JSON list of C-alpha atoms in Angstrom, two decimals:
[
{"chain": "I", "resi": 1, "resn": "MET", "atom": "CA", "xyz": [6.13, 23.18, -3.85]},
{"chain": "I", "resi": 2, "resn": "ALA", "atom": "CA", "xyz": [2.93, 22.14, -2.03]},
{"chain": "I", "resi": 3, "resn": "ALA", "atom": "CA", "xyz": [2.67, 18.63, -1.44]},
{"chain": "I", "resi": 4, "resn": "LEU", "atom": "CA", "xyz": [1.33, 15.77, -3.77]},
{"chain": "I", "resi": 5, "resn": "ILE", "atom": "CA", "xyz": [-0.63, 12.54, -3.18]},
{"chain": "I", "resi": 6, "resn": "GLY", "atom": "CA", "xyz": [-0.25, 9.08, -4.23]},
{"chain": "I", "resi": 7, "resn": "PRO", "atom": "CA", "xyz": [-2.63, 7.77, -6.46]},
{"chain": "I", "resi": 8, "resn": "ASN", "atom": "CA", "xyz": [-2.75, 4.47, -4.20]},
{"chain": "I", "resi": 9, "resn": "LEU", "atom": "CA", "xyz": [-2.09, 4.67, -0.19]},
{"chain": "I", "resi": 10, "resn": "GLY", "atom": "CA", "xyz": [-2.65, 8.00, -0.46]},
{"chain": "I", "resi": 11, "resn": "VAL", "atom": "CA", "xyz": [1.02, 9.22, 1.04]},
{"chain": "I", "resi": 12, "resn": "ASN", "atom": "CA", "xyz": [2.19, 12.68, 0.53]},
{"chain": "I", "resi": 13, "resn": "TYR", "atom": "CA", "xyz": [4.86, 13.20, -0.69]},
{"chain": "I", "resi": 14, "resn": "GLY", "atom": "CA", "xyz": [6.94, 15.93, -3.28]},
{"chain": "I", "resi": 15, "resn": "TRP", "atom": "CA", "xyz": [7.70, 18.79, 0.01]},
{"chain": "I", "resi": 16, "resn": "THR", "atom": "CA", "xyz": [10.25, 21.06, -0.73]},
{"chain": "I", "resi": 17, "resn": "ALA", "atom": "CA", "xyz": [13.35, 21.14, 1.88]},
{"chain": "I", "resi": 18, "resn": "ARG", "atom": "CA", "xyz": [12.56, 22.98, 4.96]},
{"chain": "I", "resi": 19, "resn": "GLU", "atom": "CA", "xyz": [8.79, 23.73, 3.57]},
{"chain": "I", "resi": 20, "resn": "SER", "atom": "CA", "xyz": [6.36, 24.09, 6.38]},
{"chain": "I", "resi": 21, "resn": "GLY", "atom": "CA", "xyz": [3.40, 21.57, 6.48]},
{"chain": "I", "resi": 22, "resn": "TRP", "atom": "CA", "xyz": [6.35, 18.44, 6.43]},
{"chain": "I", "resi": 23, "resn": "ASN", "atom": "CA", "xyz": [5.99, 17.58, 10.23]},
{"chain": "I", "resi": 24, "resn": "ALA", "atom": "CA", "xyz": [2.51, 16.53, 10.00]},
{"chain": "I", "resi": 25, "resn": "GLY", "atom": "CA", "xyz": [2.38, 15.32, 7.07]},
{"chain": "I", "resi": 26, "resn": "MET", "atom": "CA", "xyz": [5.14, 12.89, 7.51]},
{"chain": "I", "resi": 27, "resn": "ASP", "atom": "CA", "xyz": [3.05, 12.18, 10.65]},
{"chain": "I", "resi": 28, "resn": "ALA", "atom": "CA", "xyz": [-0.07, 11.22, 8.38]},
{"chain": "I", "resi": 29, "resn": "ASN", "atom": "CA", "xyz": [1.78, 9.01, 6.00]},
{"chain": "I", "resi": 30, "resn": "LEU", "atom": "CA", "xyz": [3.60, 7.07, 8.96]},
{"chain": "I", "resi": 31, "resn": "LYS", "atom": "CA", "xyz": [0.14, 6.75, 10.66]},
{"chain": "I", "resi": 32, "resn": "LEU", "atom": "CA", "xyz": [-1.48, 5.71, 7.36]},
{"chain": "I", "resi": 33, "resn": "LEU", "atom": "CA", "xyz": [1.24, 2.91, 6.17]},
{"chain": "I", "resi": 34, "resn": "ASP", "atom": "CA", "xyz": [1.08, 1.53, 9.83]},
{"chain": "I", "resi": 35, "resn": "ALA", "atom": "CA", "xyz": [-2.08, 1.34, 10.08]},
{"chain": "I", "resi": 36, "resn": "VAL", "atom": "CA", "xyz": [-2.56, -0.22, 6.42]},
{"chain": "I", "resi": 37, "resn": "LEU", "atom": "CA", "xyz": [0.50, -2.21, 5.31]},
{"chain": "I", "resi": 38, "resn": "GLN", "atom": "CA", "xyz": [0.09, -5.44, 6.13]},
{"chain": "I", "resi": 39, "resn": "LEU", "atom": "CA", "xyz": [-3.54, -5.20, 7.24]},
{"chain": "I", "resi": 40, "resn": "SER", "atom": "CA", "xyz": [-5.13, -7.49, 10.06]},
{"chain": "I", "resi": 41, "resn": "VAL", "atom": "CA", "xyz": [-8.45, -6.78, 11.74]},
{"chain": "I", "resi": 42, "resn": "LYS", "atom": "CA", "xyz": [-9.94, -8.21, 14.15]},
{"chain": "I", "resi": 43, "resn": "SER", "atom": "CA", "xyz": [-13.75, -8.07, 12.65]},
{"chain": "I", "resi": 44, "resn": "ARG", "atom": "CA", "xyz": [-15.29, -7.02, 9.87]},
{"chain": "I", "resi": 45, "resn": "ALA", "atom": "CA", "xyz": [-18.94, -7.96, 11.84]},
{"chain": "I", "resi": 46, "resn": "GLN", "atom": "CA", "xyz": [-18.92, -5.05, 14.28]},
{"chain": "I", "resi": 47, "resn": "ALA", "atom": "CA", "xyz": [-21.06, -1.48, 13.84]},
{"chain": "I", "resi": 48, "resn": "THR", "atom": "CA", "xyz": [-20.70, -0.10, 16.79]},
{"chain": "I", "resi": 49, "resn": "PRO", "atom": "CA", "xyz": [-16.53, 0.73, 18.34]},
{"chain": "I", "resi": 50, "resn": "PRO", "atom": "CA", "xyz": [-15.74, -0.95, 21.15]},
{"chain": "I", "resi": 51, "resn": "ALA", "atom": "CA", "xyz": [-16.15, -0.39, 24.88]},
{"chain": "I", "resi": 52, "resn": "THR", "atom": "CA", "xyz": [-12.29, -0.67, 25.30]},
{"chain": "I", "resi": 53, "resn": "PRO", "atom": "CA", "xyz": [-10.33, -0.74, 22.50]},
{"chain": "I", "resi": 54, "resn": "ALA", "atom": "CA", "xyz": [-6.52, -1.21, 22.53]},
{"chain": "I", "resi": 55, "resn": "ASN", "atom": "CA", "xyz": [-4.02, 1.37, 20.32]},
{"chain": "I", "resi": 56, "resn": "GLY", "atom": "CA", "xyz": [-3.41, -0.53, 16.87]},
{"chain": "I", "resi": 57, "resn": "ASP", "atom": "CA", "xyz": [-6.67, -2.06, 16.98]},
{"chain": "I", "resi": 58, "resn": "ARG", "atom": "CA", "xyz": [-8.25, -2.67, 13.65]},
{"chain": "I", "resi": 59, "resn": "TYR", "atom": "CA", "xyz": [-11.82, -3.27, 12.40]},
{"chain": "I", "resi": 60, "resn": "ILE", "atom": "CA", "xyz": [-13.75, -3.02, 8.99]},
{"chain": "I", "resi": 61, "resn": "VAL", "atom": "CA", "xyz": [-16.92, -1.03, 10.03]},
{"chain": "I", "resi": 62, "resn": "ALA", "atom": "CA", "xyz": [-20.11, -2.98, 9.34]},
{"chain": "I", "resi": 63, "resn": "ALA", "atom": "CA", "xyz": [-23.23, -1.77, 7.55]},
{"chain": "I", "resi": 64, "resn": "ASN", "atom": "CA", "xyz": [-25.27, 0.40, 9.70]},
{"chain": "I", "resi": 65, "resn": "PRO", "atom": "CA", "xyz": [-22.54, 2.06, 12.02]},
{"chain": "I", "resi": 66, "resn": "THR", "atom": "CA", "xyz": [-23.30, 3.98, 14.89]},
{"chain": "I", "resi": 67, "resn": "GLY", "atom": "CA", "xyz": [-21.45, 6.58, 17.39]},
{"chain": "I", "resi": 68, "resn": "ALA", "atom": "CA", "xyz": [-17.58, 7.22, 16.50]},
{"chain": "I", "resi": 69, "resn": "TRP", "atom": "CA", "xyz": [-18.10, 5.38, 13.64]},
{"chain": "I", "resi": 70, "resn": "VAL", "atom": "CA", "xyz": [-21.09, 6.60, 12.19]},
{"chain": "I", "resi": 71, "resn": "GLY", "atom": "CA", "xyz": [-20.56, 7.48, 7.71]},
{"chain": "I", "resi": 72, "resn": "LYS", "atom": "CA", "xyz": [-17.91, 5.17, 8.01]},
{"chain": "I", "resi": 73, "resn": "ALA", "atom": "CA", "xyz": [-19.03, 1.79, 6.87]},
{"chain": "I", "resi": 74, "resn": "GLY", "atom": "CA", "xyz": [-17.04, -0.45, 5.26]},
{"chain": "I", "resi": 75, "resn": "GLN", "atom": "CA", "xyz": [-13.74, 1.82, 5.93]},
{"chain": "I", "resi": 76, "resn": "ILE", "atom": "CA", "xyz": [-10.57, 0.25, 8.10]},
{"chain": "I", "resi": 77, "resn": "ALA", "atom": "CA", "xyz": [-11.23, 2.13, 11.88]},
{"chain": "I", "resi": 78, "resn": "VAL", "atom": "CA", "xyz": [-8.22, 2.35, 13.56]},
{"chain": "I", "resi": 79, "resn": "ARG", "atom": "CA", "xyz": [-7.68, 3.35, 17.39]},
{"chain": "I", "resi": 80, "resn": "ILE", "atom": "CA", "xyz": [-4.79, 5.50, 16.83]},
{"chain": "I", "resi": 81, "resn": "GLU", "atom": "CA", "xyz": [-3.65, 7.59, 20.41]},
{"chain": "I", "resi": 82, "resn": "ALA", "atom": "CA", "xyz": [-7.48, 7.56, 21.97]},
{"chain": "I", "resi": 83, "resn": "GLY", "atom": "CA", "xyz": [-9.14, 8.20, 18.76]},
{"chain": "I", "resi": 84, "resn": "TRP", "atom": "CA", "xyz": [-9.99, 6.40, 15.43]},
{"chain": "I", "resi": 85, "resn": "SER", "atom": "CA", "xyz": [-8.97, 7.66, 12.43]},
{"chain": "I", "resi": 86, "resn": "PHE", "atom": "CA", "xyz": [-10.71, 5.88, 9.05]},
{"chain": "I", "resi": 87, "resn": "TYR", "atom": "CA", "xyz": [-8.71, 4.86, 5.88]},
{"chain": "I", "resi": 88, "resn": "ALA", "atom": "CA", "xyz": [-11.46, 4.09, 2.55]},
{"chain": "I", "resi": 89, "resn": "PRO", "atom": "CA", "xyz": [-10.19, 0.53, 1.34]},
{"chain": "I", "resi": 90, "resn": "LYS", "atom": "CA", "xyz": [-8.75, 0.63, -2.36]},
{"chain": "I", "resi": 91, "resn": "ILE", "atom": "CA", "xyz": [-9.09, -2.20, -5.39]},
{"chain": "I", "resi": 92, "resn": "GLY", "atom": "CA", "xyz": [-6.85, -4.77, -4.52]},
{"chain": "I", "resi": 93, "resn": "TRP", "atom": "CA", "xyz": [-6.15, -4.52, -0.83]},
{"chain": "I", "resi": 94, "resn": "THR", "atom": "CA", "xyz": [-6.04, -7.73, 1.03]},
{"chain": "I", "resi": 95, "resn": "CYS", "atom": "CA", "xyz": [-6.57, -8.16, 4.86]},
{"chain": "I", "resi": 96, "resn": "PHE", "atom": "CA", "xyz": [-6.88, -10.77, 7.15]},
{"chain": "I", "resi": 97, "resn": "ILE", "atom": "CA", "xyz": [-10.01, -11.03, 9.17]},
{"chain": "I", "resi": 98, "resn": "GLU", "atom": "CA", "xyz": [-8.97, -12.51, 12.46]},
{"chain": "I", "resi": 99, "resn": "ASP", "atom": "CA", "xyz": [-12.41, -13.36, 13.61]},
{"chain": "I", "resi": 100, "resn": "GLU", "atom": "CA", "xyz": [-13.53, -14.97, 11.01]},
{"chain": "I", "resi": 101, "resn": "SER", "atom": "CA", "xyz": [-9.49, -16.55, 10.33]},
{"chain": "I", "resi": 102, "resn": "VAL", "atom": "CA", "xyz": [-10.02, -15.58, 6.41]},
{"chain": "I", "resi": 103, "resn": "LEU", "atom": "CA", "xyz": [-8.01, -13.89, 3.70]},
{"chain": "I", "resi": 104, "resn": "SER", "atom": "CA", "xyz": [-10.49, -11.25, 2.28]},
{"chain": "I", "resi": 105, "resn": "ALA", "atom": "CA", "xyz": [-9.25, -8.50, -1.05]},
{"chain": "I", "resi": 106, "resn": "TYR", "atom": "CA", "xyz": [-11.53, -5.46, -1.79]},
{"chain": "I", "resi": 107, "resn": "LYS", "atom": "CA", "xyz": [-13.39, -5.70, -4.95]},
{"chain": "I", "resi": 108, "resn": "ALA", "atom": "CA", "xyz": [-15.59, -3.09, -6.67]},
{"chain": "I", "resi": 109, "resn": "THR", "atom": "CA", "xyz": [-17.93, -4.70, -5.27]},
{"chain": "I", "resi": 110, "resn": "GLY", "atom": "CA", "xyz": [-16.18, -4.46, -1.39]},
{"chain": "I", "resi": 111, "resn": "TRP", "atom": "CA", "xyz": [-15.04, -7.11, 0.46]},
{"chain": "I", "resi": 112, "resn": "SER", "atom": "CA", "xyz": [-14.62, -11.01, -0.61]},
{"chain": "I", "resi": 113, "resn": "THR", "atom": "CA", "xyz": [-16.43, -13.49, 1.38]},
{"chain": "I", "resi": 114, "resn": "GLY", "atom": "CA", "xyz": [-12.63, -14.38, 1.85]},
{"chain": "I", "resi": 115, "resn": "VAL", "atom": "CA", "xyz": [-10.56, -17.62, 1.68]},
{"chain": "I", "resi": 116, "resn": "ALA", "atom": "CA", "xyz": [-9.67, -19.67, 5.12]},
{"chain": "I", "resi": 117, "resn": "ILE", "atom": "CA", "xyz": [-6.16, -19.50, 6.28]}
]
């Protein structure tokens, strides 16, 4: 049976024992969970990837992105294994914005202004 995709986080599930592709799907699931659970980002004001990001750094991509972030405005950019992975937020996600010290929620209109923490 082919893997199914959960409607909330997009986690793959439902493989049969020894089904081909299970390892790749599980790796993607674990990276997704590591990236978005207990979400905290360095900033939501950057449209250009930082020059020397650390593994695990996360950002909400600002409007009019450039470089490796082109076309990813509003998404969560996560530095994983010397590359960027992107995740589209879902309504109800919350995120701590480190450089603003606010907790923001994702709504149909985008990220909220946030509440100071």
